Short mmCIF file of C-alpha atoms in Angstrom, two decimals:
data_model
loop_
_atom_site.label_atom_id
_atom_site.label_comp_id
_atom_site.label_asym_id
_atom_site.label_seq_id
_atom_site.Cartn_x
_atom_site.Cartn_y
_atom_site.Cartn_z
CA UNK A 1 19.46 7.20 1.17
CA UNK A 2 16.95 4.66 1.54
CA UNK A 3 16.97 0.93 0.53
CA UNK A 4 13.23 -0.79 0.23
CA UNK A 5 11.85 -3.93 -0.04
CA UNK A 6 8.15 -5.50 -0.51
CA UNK A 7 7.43 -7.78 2.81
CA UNK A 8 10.19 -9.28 4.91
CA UNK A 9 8.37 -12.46 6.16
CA UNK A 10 11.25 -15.00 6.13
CA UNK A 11 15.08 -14.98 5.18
CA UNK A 12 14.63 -16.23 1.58
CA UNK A 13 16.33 -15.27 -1.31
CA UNK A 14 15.27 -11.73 -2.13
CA UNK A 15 14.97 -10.86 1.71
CA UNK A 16 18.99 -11.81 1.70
CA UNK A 17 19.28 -9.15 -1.34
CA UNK A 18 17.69 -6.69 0.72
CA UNK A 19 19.90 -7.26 3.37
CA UNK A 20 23.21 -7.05 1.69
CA UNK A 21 21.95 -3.81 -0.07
CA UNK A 22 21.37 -2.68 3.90
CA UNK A 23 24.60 -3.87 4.67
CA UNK A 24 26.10 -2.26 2.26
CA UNK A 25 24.67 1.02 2.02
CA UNK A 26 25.57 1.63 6.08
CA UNK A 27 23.12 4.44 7.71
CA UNK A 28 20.43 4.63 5.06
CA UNK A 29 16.55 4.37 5.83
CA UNK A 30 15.09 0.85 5.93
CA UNK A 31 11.47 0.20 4.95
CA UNK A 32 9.20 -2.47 3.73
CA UNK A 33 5.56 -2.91 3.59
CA UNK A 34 5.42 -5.48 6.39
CA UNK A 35 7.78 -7.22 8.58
CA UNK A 36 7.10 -10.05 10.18
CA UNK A 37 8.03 -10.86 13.98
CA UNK A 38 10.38 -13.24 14.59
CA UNK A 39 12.10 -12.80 11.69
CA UNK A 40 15.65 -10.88 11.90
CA UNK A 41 18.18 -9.43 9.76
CA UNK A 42 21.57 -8.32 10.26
CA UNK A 43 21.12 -4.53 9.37
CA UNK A 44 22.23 -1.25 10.84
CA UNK A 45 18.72 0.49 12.09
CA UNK A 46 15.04 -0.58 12.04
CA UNK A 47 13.05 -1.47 9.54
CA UNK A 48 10.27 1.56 9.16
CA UNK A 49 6.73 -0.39 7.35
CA UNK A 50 3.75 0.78 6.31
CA UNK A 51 0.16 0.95 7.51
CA UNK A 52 -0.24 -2.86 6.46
CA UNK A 53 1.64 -4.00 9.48
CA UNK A 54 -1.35 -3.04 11.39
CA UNK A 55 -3.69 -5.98 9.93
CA UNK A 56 -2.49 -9.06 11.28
CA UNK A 57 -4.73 -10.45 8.10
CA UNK A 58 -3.30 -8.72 5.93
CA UNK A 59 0.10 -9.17 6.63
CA UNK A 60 -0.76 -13.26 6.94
CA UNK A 61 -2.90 -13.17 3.61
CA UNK A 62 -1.11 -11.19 1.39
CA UNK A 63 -2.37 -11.51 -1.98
CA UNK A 64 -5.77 -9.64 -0.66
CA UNK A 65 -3.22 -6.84 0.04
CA UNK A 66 -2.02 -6.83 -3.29
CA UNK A 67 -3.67 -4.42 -4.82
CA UNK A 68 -3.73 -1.85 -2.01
CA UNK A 69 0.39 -1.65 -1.86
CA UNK A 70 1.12 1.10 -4.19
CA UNK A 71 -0.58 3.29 -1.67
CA UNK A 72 0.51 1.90 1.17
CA UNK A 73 3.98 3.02 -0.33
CA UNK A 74 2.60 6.28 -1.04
CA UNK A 75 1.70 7.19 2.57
CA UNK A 76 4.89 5.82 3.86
CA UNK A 77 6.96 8.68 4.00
CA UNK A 78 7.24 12.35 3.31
CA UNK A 79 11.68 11.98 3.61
CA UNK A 80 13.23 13.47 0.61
CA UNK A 81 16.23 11.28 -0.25
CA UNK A 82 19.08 11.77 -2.27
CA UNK A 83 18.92 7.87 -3.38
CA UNK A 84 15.92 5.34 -2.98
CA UNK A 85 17.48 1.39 -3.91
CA UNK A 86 14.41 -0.92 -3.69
CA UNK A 87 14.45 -4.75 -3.93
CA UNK A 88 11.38 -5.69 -5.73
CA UNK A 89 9.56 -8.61 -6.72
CA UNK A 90 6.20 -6.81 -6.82
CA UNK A 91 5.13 -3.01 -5.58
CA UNK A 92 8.80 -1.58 -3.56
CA UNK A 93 9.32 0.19 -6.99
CA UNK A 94 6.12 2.49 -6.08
CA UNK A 95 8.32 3.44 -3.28
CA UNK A 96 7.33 7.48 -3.24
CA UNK A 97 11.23 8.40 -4.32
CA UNK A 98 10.18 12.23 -5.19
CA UNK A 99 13.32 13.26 -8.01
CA UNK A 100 15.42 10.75 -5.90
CA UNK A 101 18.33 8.73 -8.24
CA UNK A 102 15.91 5.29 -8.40
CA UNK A 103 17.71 2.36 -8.76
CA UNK A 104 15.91 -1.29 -8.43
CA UNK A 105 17.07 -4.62 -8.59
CA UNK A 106 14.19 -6.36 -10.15
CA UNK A 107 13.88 -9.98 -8.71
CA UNK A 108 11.37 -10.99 -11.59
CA UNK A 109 8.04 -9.16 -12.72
CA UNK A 110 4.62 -8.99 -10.89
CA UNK A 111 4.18 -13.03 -11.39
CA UNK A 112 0.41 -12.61 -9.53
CA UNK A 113 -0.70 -10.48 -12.13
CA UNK A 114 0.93 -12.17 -14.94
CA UNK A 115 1.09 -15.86 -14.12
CA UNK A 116 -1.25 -16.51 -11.82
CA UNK A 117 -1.52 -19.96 -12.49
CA UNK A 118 1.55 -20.61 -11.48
CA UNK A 119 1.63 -18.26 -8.31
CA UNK A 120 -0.85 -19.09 -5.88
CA UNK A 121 -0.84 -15.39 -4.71
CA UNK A 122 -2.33 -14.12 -7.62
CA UNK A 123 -4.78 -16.99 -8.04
CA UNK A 124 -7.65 -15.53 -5.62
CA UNK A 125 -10.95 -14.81 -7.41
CA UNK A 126 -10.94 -11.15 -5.84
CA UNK A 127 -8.09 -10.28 -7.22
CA UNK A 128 -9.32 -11.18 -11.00
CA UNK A 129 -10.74 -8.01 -11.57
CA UNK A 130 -7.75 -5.69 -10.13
CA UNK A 131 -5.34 -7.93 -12.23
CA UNK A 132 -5.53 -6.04 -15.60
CA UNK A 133 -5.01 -2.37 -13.57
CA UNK A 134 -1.92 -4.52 -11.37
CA UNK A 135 -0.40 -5.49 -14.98
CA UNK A 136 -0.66 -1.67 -16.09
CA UNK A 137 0.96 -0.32 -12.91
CA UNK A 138 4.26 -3.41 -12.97
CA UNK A 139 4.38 -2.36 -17.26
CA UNK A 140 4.52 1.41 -16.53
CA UNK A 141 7.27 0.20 -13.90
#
């Protein structure tokens, strides 16, 4: 089993979701796309992330990362699990789950590529041109 989340920079409110789903799912994988240091949870194993951790940028500035996390989820892993949970506000639901039993708590839909005026995340002029594809990929989701 495996329970995934987007980023795990602070202890907010869908970090806390994530870490109750750890909690209580004992002994199953943890991953995220980045993790920031400094910032713990009270979970049973590490936290596995993907190549984005590398890019101190990246994980710092975000929204230029948006549109490369569905593949960063892609080359996370090649575990087959019985179960993937992801906690998603954005791209854990591209989580590569391979015929796994999917189940994801949605915290609310891709708000950078739908409301960007109201999320400063999505508001970056690079990220006008990827937003119609990002849209495509969160409806198909």
């Amino acid at each position: 089993m495996a329970v995934v989340h987007e980023w795990l920079h602070s202890r907010a409110g869908s970090e806390k979701t994530f870490e109750q789903l750890a909690r209580a799912l004992p002994g199953s994988d943890l991953d995220a796309l980045t993790h920031a240091d400094g910032v713990d949870f009270d979970v049973d194993g590490p936290i596995t992330t993907t190549l984005l951790q590398k890019s101190r940028w990246l994980t710092v500035h975000r929204s230029m990362a948006l549109p490369l996390m569905p593949l960063a989820w892609r080359r996370i892993t090649s575990e087959v699990y019985d179960v993937v949970v992801t906690s998603s506000h954005a791209y854990a639901r591209y989580f590569p789950t391979m015929g796994a039993t999917h189940l994801s708590y949605v915290h609310s839909p891709l708000r950078y590529a739908w409301l960007p005026e109201i999320d400063g995340r999505g508001s970056s002029r690079l990220l006008s041109g990827p937003r119609a594809v990002l849209r495509m990929l969160d409806r198909r989701t």
